[in-house]
């Protein structure tokens, strides 16, 4: 049996990480084998790559960013995602392939075709069964993360975050079967309920397998 891959995406401050944890907890309580993981830092190598964006200096150029995130992604696939799916687990990943399209493609102008090709290479063509985009106005998200130590992306101007948001919405429009957009400008409980409903719908359809 092969497992199921669910990814959560969204702008900064959209509540992704909290929602990933809540979703994992609720599915585990139902007895499912759940692996909760994240990009770029789902592996040791990915964590080292993430640290490159947490220094005070300027971030690497956009195409370099693409290569770094792709390296983290491939390692994540090999070390974490593929083995979990092979044993039939349900994998929840806090960010995956759409993040590079949104942040480096729509956000910073790297050609979308280039990113799609590299994503296909890095993932071996593994597309999520379901992707939830937690949609939020960037200004609201930035207010939510105020006071945290910010990484290179969180320090970018609002225009960048608007392009990232629009990028995610465009990805959702072009891949309606896979991508569900949810309004993240609501309380965590309400959003949790909508996420649970989308996941239940996927699991009810039951035949869906990543790979
Ligand atoms: P976060 O998921 O904790 O917000 O941190 C990950 C940061 O890295 C976030 O600012 C988005 C950025 N990122 C990209 O720019 N491209 C990618 O492909 C991935 C996975 C993350």
JSON list of C-alpha atoms and ligand atoms in Angstrom, two decimals:
[
{"chain": "A", "resi": 1, "resn": "UNK", "atom": "CA", "xyz": [0.00, 0.00, 0.00]},
{"chain": "A", "resi": 2, "resn": "UNK", "atom": "CA", "xyz": [1.19, 3.51, -0.75]},
{"chain": "A", "resi": 3, "resn": "UNK", "atom": "CA", "xyz": [0.46, 6.43, 1.52]},
{"chain": "A", "resi": 4, "resn": "UNK", "atom": "CA", "xyz": [-0.99, 9.88, 1.12]},
{"chain": "A", "resi": 5, "resn": "UNK", "atom": "CA", "xyz": [0.81, 13.21, 0.84]},
{"chain": "A", "resi": 6, "resn": "UNK", "atom": "CA", "xyz": [-0.85, 16.39, 2.08]},
{"chain": "A", "resi": 7, "resn": "UNK", "atom": "CA", "xyz": [0.94, 19.74, 1.93]},
{"chain": "A", "resi": 8, "resn": "UNK", "atom": "CA", "xyz": [0.13, 23.06, 3.56]},
{"chain": "A", "resi": 9, "resn": "UNK", "atom": "CA", "xyz": [1.23, 26.33, 1.99]},
{"chain": "A", "resi": 10, "resn": "UNK", "atom": "CA", "xyz": [0.71, 30.00, 2.58]},
{"chain": "A", "resi": 11, "resn": "UNK", "atom": "CA", "xyz": [2.22, 33.41, 3.20]},
{"chain": "A", "resi": 12, "resn": "UNK", "atom": "CA", "xyz": [4.10, 34.29, 6.39]},
{"chain": "A", "resi": 13, "resn": "UNK", "atom": "CA", "xyz": [1.87, 34.35, 9.45]},
{"chain": "A", "resi": 14, "resn": "UNK", "atom": "CA", "xyz": [-0.91, 32.28, 7.87]},
{"chain": "A", "resi": 15, "resn": "UNK", "atom": "CA", "xyz": [-0.88, 29.79, 10.76]},
{"chain": "A", "resi": 16, "resn": "UNK", "atom": "CA", "xyz": [0.42, 26.84, 8.71]},
{"chain": "A", "resi": 17, "resn": "UNK", "atom": "CA", "xyz": [2.64, 25.34, 11.36]},
{"chain": "A", "resi": 18, "resn": "UNK", "atom": "CA", "xyz": [-0.04, 25.43, 14.06]},
{"chain": "A", "resi": 19, "resn": "UNK", "atom": "CA", "xyz": [-2.55, 23.90, 11.65]},
{"chain": "A", "resi": 20, "resn": "UNK", "atom": "CA", "xyz": [-0.10, 21.19, 10.55]},
{"chain": "A", "resi": 21, "resn": "UNK", "atom": "CA", "xyz": [0.41, 20.18, 14.19]},
{"chain": "A", "resi": 22, "resn": "UNK", "atom": "CA", "xyz": [-3.33, 20.16, 14.92]},
{"chain": "A", "resi": 23, "resn": "UNK", "atom": "CA", "xyz": [-4.10, 18.15, 11.81]},
{"chain": "A", "resi": 24, "resn": "UNK", "atom": "CA", "xyz": [-1.41, 15.59, 12.63]},
{"chain": "A", "resi": 25, "resn": "UNK", "atom": "CA", "xyz": [-2.71, 15.28, 16.19]},
{"chain": "A", "resi": 26, "resn": "UNK", "atom": "CA", "xyz": [-6.32, 14.77, 15.12]},
{"chain": "A", "resi": 27, "resn": "UNK", "atom": "CA", "xyz": [-5.44, 12.15, 12.49]},
{"chain": "A", "resi": 28, "resn": "UNK", "atom": "CA", "xyz": [-3.18, 10.28, 14.93]},
{"chain": "A", "resi": 29, "resn": "UNK", "atom": "CA", "xyz": [-6.05, 10.24, 17.41]},
{"chain": "A", "resi": 30, "resn": "UNK", "atom": "CA", "xyz": [-8.00, 8.34, 14.74]},
{"chain": "A", "resi": 31, "resn": "UNK", "atom": "CA", "xyz": [-5.25, 5.72, 14.67]},
{"chain": "A", "resi": 32, "resn": "UNK", "atom": "CA", "xyz": [-3.61, 6.80, 11.42]},
{"chain": "A", "resi": 33, "resn": "UNK", "atom": "CA", "xyz": [0.14, 6.51, 10.88]},
{"chain": "A", "resi": 34, "resn": "UNK", "atom": "CA", "xyz": [1.02, 10.20, 10.42]},
{"chain": "A", "resi": 35, "resn": "UNK", "atom": "CA", "xyz": [4.40, 11.72, 9.59]},
{"chain": "A", "resi": 36, "resn": "UNK", "atom": "CA", "xyz": [4.56, 15.47, 10.19]},
{"chain": "A", "resi": 37, "resn": "UNK", "atom": "CA", "xyz": [7.44, 17.11, 8.38]},
{"chain": "A", "resi": 38, "resn": "UNK", "atom": "CA", "xyz": [8.48, 20.43, 6.83]},
{"chain": "A", "resi": 39, "resn": "UNK", "atom": "CA", "xyz": [10.55, 22.17, 4.19]},
{"chain": "A", "resi": 40, "resn": "UNK", "atom": "CA", "xyz": [13.20, 23.25, 3.95]},
{"chain": "A", "resi": 41, "resn": "UNK", "atom": "CA", "xyz": [14.20, 21.88, 7.35]},
{"chain": "A", "resi": 42, "resn": "UNK", "atom": "CA", "xyz": [12.74, 18.37, 7.36]},
{"chain": "A", "resi": 43, "resn": "UNK", "atom": "CA", "xyz": [16.25, 16.90, 7.28]},
{"chain": "A", "resi": 44, "resn": "UNK", "atom": "CA", "xyz": [19.61, 17.84, 8.82]},
{"chain": "A", "resi": 45, "resn": "UNK", "atom": "CA", "xyz": [20.82, 19.11, 5.47]},
{"chain": "A", "resi": 46, "resn": "UNK", "atom": "CA", "xyz": [17.61, 21.08, 4.99]},
{"chain": "A", "resi": 47, "resn": "UNK", "atom": "CA", "xyz": [18.05, 22.67, 8.41]},
{"chain": "A", "resi": 48, "resn": "UNK", "atom": "CA", "xyz": [21.56, 23.78, 7.38]},
{"chain": "A", "resi": 49, "resn": "UNK", "atom": "CA", "xyz": [20.07, 25.30, 4.20]},
{"chain": "A", "resi": 50, "resn": "UNK", "atom": "CA", "xyz": [17.42, 27.11, 6.20]},
{"chain": "A", "resi": 51, "resn": "UNK", "atom": "CA", "xyz": [20.10, 28.69, 8.38]},
{"chain": "A", "resi": 52, "resn": "UNK", "atom": "CA", "xyz": [21.56, 30.36, 5.26]},
{"chain": "A", "resi": 53, "resn": "UNK", "atom": "CA", "xyz": [18.41, 32.51, 5.23]},
{"chain": "A", "resi": 54, "resn": "UNK", "atom": "CA", "xyz": [18.59, 33.39, 8.88]},
{"chain": "A", "resi": 55, "resn": "UNK", "atom": "CA", "xyz": [21.90, 35.29, 8.83]},
{"chain": "A", "resi": 56, "resn": "UNK", "atom": "CA", "xyz": [22.04, 39.08, 8.80]},
{"chain": "A", "resi": 57, "resn": "UNK", "atom": "CA", "xyz": [23.64, 39.47, 5.37]},
{"chain": "A", "resi": 58, "resn": "UNK", "atom": "CA", "xyz": [21.72, 39.66, 2.10]},
{"chain": "A", "resi": 59, "resn": "UNK", "atom": "CA", "xyz": [20.14, 36.36, 0.95]},
{"chain": "A", "resi": 60, "resn": "UNK", "atom": "CA", "xyz": [21.59, 34.47, -2.04]},
{"chain": "A", "resi": 61, "resn": "UNK", "atom": "CA", "xyz": [20.21, 35.42, -5.46]},
{"chain": "A", "resi": 62, "resn": "UNK", "atom": "CA", "xyz": [16.84, 33.99, -6.58]},
{"chain": "A", "resi": 63, "resn": "UNK", "atom": "CA", "xyz": [18.23, 31.21, -8.80]},
{"chain": "A", "resi": 64, "resn": "UNK", "atom": "CA", "xyz": [20.66, 30.15, -6.07]},
{"chain": "A", "resi": 65, "resn": "UNK", "atom": "CA", "xyz": [17.68, 30.04, -3.72]},
{"chain": "A", "resi": 66, "resn": "UNK", "atom": "CA", "xyz": [15.93, 27.72, -6.15]},
{"chain": "A", "resi": 67, "resn": "UNK", "atom": "CA", "xyz": [18.88, 25.32, -6.19]},
{"chain": "A", "resi": 68, "resn": "UNK", "atom": "CA", "xyz": [19.15, 25.37, -2.40]},
{"chain": "A", "resi": 69, "resn": "UNK", "atom": "CA", "xyz": [15.46, 24.64, -1.87]},
{"chain": "A", "resi": 70, "resn": "UNK", "atom": "CA", "xyz": [15.56, 21.92, -4.53]},
{"chain": "A", "resi": 71, "resn": "UNK", "atom": "CA", "xyz": [18.52, 20.27, -2.79]},
{"chain": "A", "resi": 72, "resn": "UNK", "atom": "CA", "xyz": [16.63, 20.37, 0.50]},
{"chain": "A", "resi": 73, "resn": "UNK", "atom": "CA", "xyz": [13.53, 18.99, -1.26]},
{"chain": "A", "resi": 74, "resn": "UNK", "atom": "CA", "xyz": [15.28, 16.06, -2.88]},
{"chain": "A", "resi": 75, "resn": "UNK", "atom": "CA", "xyz": [16.96, 15.11, 0.38]},
{"chain": "A", "resi": 76, "resn": "UNK", "atom": "CA", "xyz": [13.60, 15.41, 2.15]},
{"chain": "A", "resi": 77, "resn": "UNK", "atom": "CA", "xyz": [12.00, 13.16, -0.44]},
{"chain": "A", "resi": 78, "resn": "UNK", "atom": "CA", "xyz": [14.69, 10.51, -0.13]},
{"chain": "A", "resi": 79, "resn": "UNK", "atom": "CA", "xyz": [15.09, 10.56, 3.65]},
{"chain": "A", "resi": 80, "resn": "UNK", "atom": "CA", "xyz": [11.57, 11.25, 4.88]},
{"chain": "A", "resi": 81, "resn": "UNK", "atom": "CA", "xyz": [8.71, 11.37, 2.39]},
{"chain": "A", "resi": 82, "resn": "UNK", "atom": "CA", "xyz": [9.33, 8.34, 0.20]},
{"chain": "A", "resi": 83, "resn": "UNK", "atom": "CA", "xyz": [10.04, 5.88, 3.05]},
{"chain": "A", "resi": 84, "resn": "UNK", "atom": "CA", "xyz": [6.93, 7.07, 4.90]},
{"chain": "A", "resi": 85, "resn": "UNK", "atom": "CA", "xyz": [4.71, 6.73, 1.83]},
{"chain": "A", "resi": 86, "resn": "UNK", "atom": "CA", "xyz": [6.19, 3.31, 1.08]},
{"chain": "A", "resi": 87, "resn": "UNK", "atom": "CA", "xyz": [4.97, 2.00, 4.42]},
{"chain": "A", "resi": 88, "resn": "UNK", "atom": "CA", "xyz": [1.53, 3.51, 3.82]},
{"chain": "A", "resi": 89, "resn": "UNK", "atom": "CA", "xyz": [1.78, 6.52, 6.12]},
{"chain": "A", "resi": 90, "resn": "UNK", "atom": "CA", "xyz": [-0.06, 9.80, 5.73]},
{"chain": "A", "resi": 91, "resn": "UNK", "atom": "CA", "xyz": [2.57, 12.51, 5.31]},
{"chain": "A", "resi": 92, "resn": "UNK", "atom": "CA", "xyz": [1.80, 16.13, 6.18]},
{"chain": "A", "resi": 93, "resn": "UNK", "atom": "CA", "xyz": [4.43, 18.54, 4.90]},
{"chain": "A", "resi": 94, "resn": "UNK", "atom": "CA", "xyz": [4.57, 22.17, 6.00]},
{"chain": "A", "resi": 95, "resn": "UNK", "atom": "CA", "xyz": [5.57, 23.54, 2.55]},
{"chain": "A", "resi": 96, "resn": "UNK", "atom": "CA", "xyz": [6.70, 21.56, -0.48]},
{"chain": "A", "resi": 97, "resn": "UNK", "atom": "CA", "xyz": [7.05, 22.13, -4.23]},
{"chain": "A", "resi": 98, "resn": "UNK", "atom": "CA", "xyz": [4.56, 25.03, -4.57]},
{"chain": "A", "resi": 99, "resn": "UNK", "atom": "CA", "xyz": [6.62, 27.17, -2.17]},
{"chain": "A", "resi": 100, "resn": "UNK", "atom": "CA", "xyz": [9.42, 27.53, -4.73]},
{"chain": "A", "resi": 101, "resn": "UNK", "atom": "CA", "xyz": [6.95, 28.49, -7.46]},
{"chain": "A", "resi": 102, "resn": "UNK", "atom": "CA", "xyz": [5.36, 31.09, -5.17]},
{"chain": "A", "resi": 103, "resn": "UNK", "atom": "CA", "xyz": [8.45, 32.55, -3.47]},
{"chain": "A", "resi": 104, "resn": "UNK", "atom": "CA", "xyz": [11.17, 32.28, -6.12]},
{"chain": "A", "resi": 105, "resn": "UNK", "atom": "CA", "xyz": [8.92, 32.19, -9.22]},
{"chain": "A", "resi": 106, "resn": "UNK", "atom": "CA", "xyz": [5.99, 34.54, -8.69]},
{"chain": "A", "resi": 107, "resn": "UNK", "atom": "CA", "xyz": [7.78, 36.42, -5.88]},
{"chain": "A", "resi": 108, "resn": "UNK", "atom": "CA", "xyz": [11.18, 36.94, -7.48]},
{"chain": "A", "resi": 109, "resn": "UNK", "atom": "CA", "xyz": [10.80, 36.31, -11.18]},
{"chain": "A", "resi": 110, "resn": "UNK", "atom": "CA", "xyz": [12.61, 33.00, -11.72]},
{"chain": "A", "resi": 111, "resn": "UNK", "atom": "CA", "xyz": [11.00, 31.37, -14.80]},
{"chain": "A", "resi": 112, "resn": "UNK", "atom": "CA", "xyz": [8.12, 29.14, -13.71]},
{"chain": "A", "resi": 113, "resn": "UNK", "atom": "CA", "xyz": [9.05, 26.52, -16.33]},
{"chain": "A", "resi": 114, "resn": "UNK", "atom": "CA", "xyz": [12.55, 26.25, -14.87]},
{"chain": "A", "resi": 115, "resn": "UNK", "atom": "CA", "xyz": [11.11, 25.72, -11.39]},
{"chain": "A", "resi": 116, "resn": "UNK", "atom": "CA", "xyz": [8.58, 23.17, -12.65]},
{"chain": "A", "resi": 117, "resn": "UNK", "atom": "CA", "xyz": [11.34, 21.20, -14.39]},
{"chain": "A", "resi": 118, "resn": "UNK", "atom": "CA", "xyz": [13.59, 21.25, -11.33]},
{"chain": "A", "resi": 119, "resn": "UNK", "atom": "CA", "xyz": [10.66, 20.34, -9.07]},
{"chain": "A", "resi": 120, "resn": "UNK", "atom": "CA", "xyz": [9.96, 17.31, -11.26]},
{"chain": "A", "resi": 121, "resn": "UNK", "atom": "CA", "xyz": [13.60, 16.31, -10.95]},
{"chain": "A", "resi": 122, "resn": "UNK", "atom": "CA", "xyz": [13.83, 16.91, -7.20]},
{"chain": "A", "resi": 123, "resn": "UNK", "atom": "CA", "xyz": [10.60, 15.08, -6.39]},
{"chain": "A", "resi": 124, "resn": "UNK", "atom": "CA", "xyz": [10.76, 12.36, -9.03]},
{"chain": "A", "resi": 125, "resn": "UNK", "atom": "CA", "xyz": [7.32, 13.63, -10.08]},
{"chain": "A", "resi": 126, "resn": "UNK", "atom": "CA", "xyz": [5.74, 13.10, -6.66]},
{"chain": "A", "resi": 127, "resn": "UNK", "atom": "CA", "xyz": [2.79, 15.53, -6.56]},
{"chain": "A", "resi": 128, "resn": "UNK", "atom": "CA", "xyz": [0.73, 15.90, -3.35]},
{"chain": "A", "resi": 129, "resn": "UNK", "atom": "CA", "xyz": [-2.70, 14.28, -3.16]},
{"chain": "A", "resi": 130, "resn": "UNK", "atom": "CA", "xyz": [-4.00, 17.45, -1.57]},
{"chain": "A", "resi": 131, "resn": "UNK", "atom": "CA", "xyz": [-2.53, 20.91, -1.06]},
{"chain": "A", "resi": 132, "resn": "UNK", "atom": "CA", "xyz": [-4.16, 23.40, 1.29]},
{"chain": "A", "resi": 133, "resn": "UNK", "atom": "CA", "xyz": [-3.31, 27.04, 0.70]},
{"chain": "A", "resi": 134, "resn": "UNK", "atom": "CA", "xyz": [-3.99, 29.11, 3.82]},
{"chain": "A", "resi": 135, "resn": "UNK", "atom": "CA", "xyz": [-4.80, 32.44, 2.21]},
{"chain": "A", "resi": 136, "resn": "UNK", "atom": "CA", "xyz": [-4.24, 35.69, 4.05]},
{"chain": "A", "resi": 137, "resn": "UNK", "atom": "CA", "xyz": [-3.59, 39.34, 3.24]},
{"chain": "A", "resi": 138, "resn": "UNK", "atom": "CA", "xyz": [0.18, 39.75, 3.71]},
{"chain": "A", "resi": 139, "resn": "UNK", "atom": "CA", "xyz": [-0.28, 42.85, 5.91]},
{"chain": "A", "resi": 140, "resn": "UNK", "atom": "CA", "xyz": [-2.30, 40.75, 8.38]},
{"chain": "A", "resi": 141, "resn": "UNK", "atom": "CA", "xyz": [0.31, 37.97, 8.32]},
{"chain": "A", "resi": 142, "resn": "UNK", "atom": "CA", "xyz": [3.17, 40.41, 8.90]},
{"chain": "A", "resi": 143, "resn": "UNK", "atom": "CA", "xyz": [1.37, 41.86, 11.93]},
{"chain": "A", "resi": 144, "resn": "UNK", "atom": "CA", "xyz": [0.99, 38.34, 13.33]},
{"chain": "A", "resi": 145, "resn": "UNK", "atom": "CA", "xyz": [4.73, 37.59, 13.12]},
{"chain": "A", "resi": 146, "resn": "UNK", "atom": "CA", "xyz": [5.87, 40.94, 14.55]},
{"chain": "A", "resi": 147, "resn": "UNK", "atom": "CA", "xyz": [8.33, 40.45, 17.39]},
{"chain": "A", "resi": 148, "resn": "UNK", "atom": "CA", "xyz": [9.72, 37.17, 16.02]},
{"chain": "A", "resi": 149, "resn": "UNK", "atom": "CA", "xyz": [13.29, 36.96, 14.72]},
{"chain": "A", "resi": 150, "resn": "UNK", "atom": "CA", "xyz": [12.70, 37.34, 10.98]},
{"chain": "A", "resi": 151, "resn": "UNK", "atom": "CA", "xyz": [14.36, 35.35, 8.18]},
{"chain": "A", "resi": 152, "resn": "UNK", "atom": "CA", "xyz": [15.36, 36.81, 4.81]},
{"chain": "A", "resi": 153, "resn": "UNK", "atom": "CA", "xyz": [11.89, 36.30, 3.30]},
{"chain": "A", "resi": 154, "resn": "UNK", "atom": "CA", "xyz": [9.98, 37.73, 6.23]},
{"chain": "A", "resi": 155, "resn": "UNK", "atom": "CA", "xyz": [12.13, 40.86, 5.90]},
{"chain": "A", "resi": 156, "resn": "UNK", "atom": "CA", "xyz": [11.12, 41.38, 2.25]},
{"chain": "A", "resi": 157, "resn": "UNK", "atom": "CA", "xyz": [8.76, 44.23, 1.35]},
{"chain": "A", "resi": 158, "resn": "UNK", "atom": "CA", "xyz": [5.00, 43.90, 1.20]},
{"chain": "A", "resi": 159, "resn": "UNK", "atom": "CA", "xyz": [5.03, 43.90, -2.63]},
{"chain": "A", "resi": 160, "resn": "UNK", "atom": "CA", "xyz": [6.98, 40.64, -2.57]},
{"chain": "A", "resi": 161, "resn": "UNK", "atom": "CA", "xyz": [4.52, 39.05, -0.14]},
{"chain": "A", "resi": 162, "resn": "UNK", "atom": "CA", "xyz": [1.61, 40.18, -2.36]},
{"chain": "A", "resi": 163, "resn": "UNK", "atom": "CA", "xyz": [3.21, 38.46, -5.36]},
{"chain": "A", "resi": 164, "resn": "UNK", "atom": "CA", "xyz": [3.71, 35.29, -3.29]},
{"chain": "A", "resi": 165, "resn": "UNK", "atom": "CA", "xyz": [0.06, 35.35, -2.25]},
{"chain": "A", "resi": 166, "resn": "UNK", "atom": "CA", "xyz": [-1.14, 35.91, -5.81]},
{"chain": "A", "resi": 167, "resn": "UNK", "atom": "CA", "xyz": [1.22, 33.15, -6.92]},
{"chain": "A", "resi": 168, "resn": "UNK", "atom": "CA", "xyz": [-0.40, 30.65, -4.59]},
{"chain": "A", "resi": 169, "resn": "UNK", "atom": "CA", "xyz": [-3.86, 31.70, -5.80]},
{"chain": "A", "resi": 170, "resn": "UNK", "atom": "CA", "xyz": [-2.74, 31.28, -9.43]},
{"chain": "A", "resi": 171, "resn": "UNK", "atom": "CA", "xyz": [-1.34, 27.80, -8.64]},
{"chain": "A", "resi": 172, "resn": "UNK", "atom": "CA", "xyz": [-4.73, 26.95, -7.11]},
{"chain": "A", "resi": 173, "resn": "UNK", "atom": "CA", "xyz": [-6.59, 28.21, -10.19]},
{"chain": "A", "resi": 174, "resn": "UNK", "atom": "CA", "xyz": [-4.49, 26.11, -12.53]},
{"chain": "A", "resi": 175, "resn": "UNK", "atom": "CA", "xyz": [-4.66, 22.94, -10.41]},
{"chain": "A", "resi": 176, "resn": "UNK", "atom": "CA", "xyz": [-8.19, 22.95, -8.99]},
{"chain": "A", "resi": 177, "resn": "UNK", "atom": "CA", "xyz": [-8.32, 19.20, -8.38]},
{"chain": "A", "resi": 178, "resn": "UNK", "atom": "CA", "xyz": [-5.31, 19.20, -6.08]},
{"chain": "A", "resi": 179, "resn": "UNK", "atom": "CA", "xyz": [-5.27, 22.64, -4.46]},
{"chain": "A", "resi": 180, "resn": "UNK", "atom": "CA", "xyz": [-7.87, 23.98, -2.02]},
{"chain": "A", "resi": 181, "resn": "UNK", "atom": "CA", "xyz": [-7.74, 27.60, -0.86]},
{"chain": "A", "resi": 182, "resn": "UNK", "atom": "CA", "xyz": [-8.94, 28.34, 2.67]},
{"chain": "A", "resi": 183, "resn": "UNK", "atom": "CA", "xyz": [-9.41, 31.73, 4.29]},
{"chain": "A", "resi": 184, "resn": "UNK", "atom": "CA", "xyz": [-6.78, 32.01, 7.03]},
{"chain": "A", "resi": 185, "resn": "UNK", "atom": "CA", "xyz": [-8.24, 35.28, 8.33]},
{"chain": "A", "resi": 186, "resn": "UNK", "atom": "CA", "xyz": [-10.41, 33.50, 10.91]},
{"chain": "A", "resi": 187, "resn": "UNK", "atom": "CA", "xyz": [-9.85, 31.90, 14.29]},
{"chain": "A", "resi": 188, "resn": "UNK", "atom": "CA", "xyz": [-7.66, 28.81, 14.47]},
{"chain": "A", "resi": 189, "resn": "UNK", "atom": "CA", "xyz": [-10.58, 26.53, 15.42]},
{"chain": "A", "resi": 190, "resn": "UNK", "atom": "CA", "xyz": [-12.65, 27.53, 12.40]},
{"chain": "A", "resi": 191, "resn": "UNK", "atom": "CA", "xyz": [-9.73, 27.03, 10.06]},
{"chain": "A", "resi": 192, "resn": "UNK", "atom": "CA", "xyz": [-8.93, 23.70, 11.69]},
{"chain": "A", "resi": 193, "resn": "UNK", "atom": "CA", "xyz": [-12.48, 22.55, 10.98]},
{"chain": "A", "resi": 194, "resn": "UNK", "atom": "CA", "xyz": [-12.22, 23.50, 7.29]},
{"chain": "A", "resi": 195, "resn": "UNK", "atom": "CA", "xyz": [-8.89, 21.73, 6.96]},
{"chain": "A", "resi": 196, "resn": "UNK", "atom": "CA", "xyz": [-10.33, 18.62, 8.63]},
{"chain": "A", "resi": 197, "resn": "UNK", "atom": "CA", "xyz": [-13.27, 18.67, 6.19]},
{"chain": "A", "resi": 198, "resn": "UNK", "atom": "CA", "xyz": [-10.98, 18.89, 3.14]},
{"chain": "A", "resi": 199, "resn": "UNK", "atom": "CA", "xyz": [-8.80, 16.06, 4.45]},
{"chain": "A", "resi": 200, "resn": "UNK", "atom": "CA", "xyz": [-11.85, 13.92, 5.28]},
{"chain": "A", "resi": 201, "resn": "UNK", "atom": "CA", "xyz": [-13.10, 14.44, 1.78]},
{"chain": "A", "resi": 202, "resn": "UNK", "atom": "CA", "xyz": [-9.76, 13.22, 0.40]},
{"chain": "A", "resi": 203, "resn": "UNK", "atom": "CA", "xyz": [-9.67, 10.20, 2.70]},
{"chain": "A", "resi": 204, "resn": "UNK", "atom": "CA", "xyz": [-13.27, 9.30, 1.85]},
{"chain": "A", "resi": 205, "resn": "UNK", "atom": "CA", "xyz": [-12.29, 9.22, -1.79]},
{"chain": "A", "resi": 206, "resn": "UNK", "atom": "CA", "xyz": [-9.70, 6.76, -0.38]},
{"chain": "A", "resi": 207, "resn": "UNK", "atom": "CA", "xyz": [-8.26, 5.67, -3.67]},
{"chain": "A", "resi": 208, "resn": "UNK", "atom": "CA", "xyz": [-5.85, 8.59, -3.77]},
{"chain": "A", "resi": 209, "resn": "UNK", "atom": "CA", "xyz": [-2.22, 7.70, -3.37]},
{"chain": "A", "resi": 210, "resn": "UNK", "atom": "CA", "xyz": [0.88, 9.79, -3.77]},
{"chain": "A", "resi": 211, "resn": "UNK", "atom": "CA", "xyz": [3.25, 8.53, -6.43]},
{"chain": "B", "resi": 1, "resn": "LIG", "atom": "P1", "xyz": [8.44, 28.89, 7.14]},
{"chain": "B", "resi": 1, "resn": "LIG", "atom": "O1", "xyz": [7.79, 27.78, 6.42]},
{"chain": "B", "resi": 1, "resn": "LIG", "atom": "O2", "xyz": [8.73, 28.56, 8.56]},
{"chain": "B", "resi": 1, "resn": "LIG", "atom": "O3", "xyz": [7.72, 30.18, 6.97]},
{"chain": "B", "resi": 1, "resn": "LIG", "atom": "O4", "xyz": [9.94, 29.14, 6.57]},
{"chain": "B", "resi": 1, "resn": "LIG", "atom": "C1", "xyz": [10.38, 28.79, 5.37]},
{"chain": "B", "resi": 1, "resn": "LIG", "atom": "C2", "xyz": [10.81, 30.02, 4.61]},
{"chain": "B", "resi": 1, "resn": "LIG", "atom": "O5", "xyz": [11.47, 29.63, 3.42]},
{"chain": "B", "resi": 1, "resn": "LIG", "atom": "C3", "xyz": [9.61, 30.85, 4.20]},
{"chain": "B", "resi": 1, "resn": "LIG", "atom": "O6", "xyz": [9.92, 32.22, 4.32]},
{"chain": "B", "resi": 1, "resn": "LIG", "atom": "C4", "xyz": [9.42, 30.51, 2.75]},
{"chain": "B", "resi": 1, "resn": "LIG", "atom": "C5", "xyz": [10.80, 30.13, 2.28]},
{"chain": "B", "resi": 1, "resn": "LIG", "atom": "N1", "xyz": [10.80, 29.12, 1.21]},
{"chain": "B", "resi": 1, "resn": "LIG", "atom": "C6", "xyz": [11.04, 29.52, -0.09]},
{"chain": "B", "resi": 1, "resn": "LIG", "atom": "O7", "xyz": [11.26, 30.70, -0.34]},
{"chain": "B", "resi": 1, "resn": "LIG", "atom": "N2", "xyz": [11.04, 28.58, -1.08]},
{"chain": "B", "resi": 1, "resn": "LIG", "atom": "C7", "xyz": [10.83, 27.25, -0.84]},
{"chain": "B", "resi": 1, "resn": "LIG", "atom": "O8", "xyz": [10.85, 26.44, -1.78]},
{"chain": "B", "resi": 1, "resn": "LIG", "atom": "C8", "xyz": [10.57, 26.85, 0.53]},
{"chain": "B", "resi": 1, "resn": "LIG", "atom": "C9", "xyz": [10.32, 25.41, 0.84]},
{"chain": "B", "resi": 1, "resn": "LIG", "atom": "C10", "xyz": [10.55, 27.81, 1.52]}
]
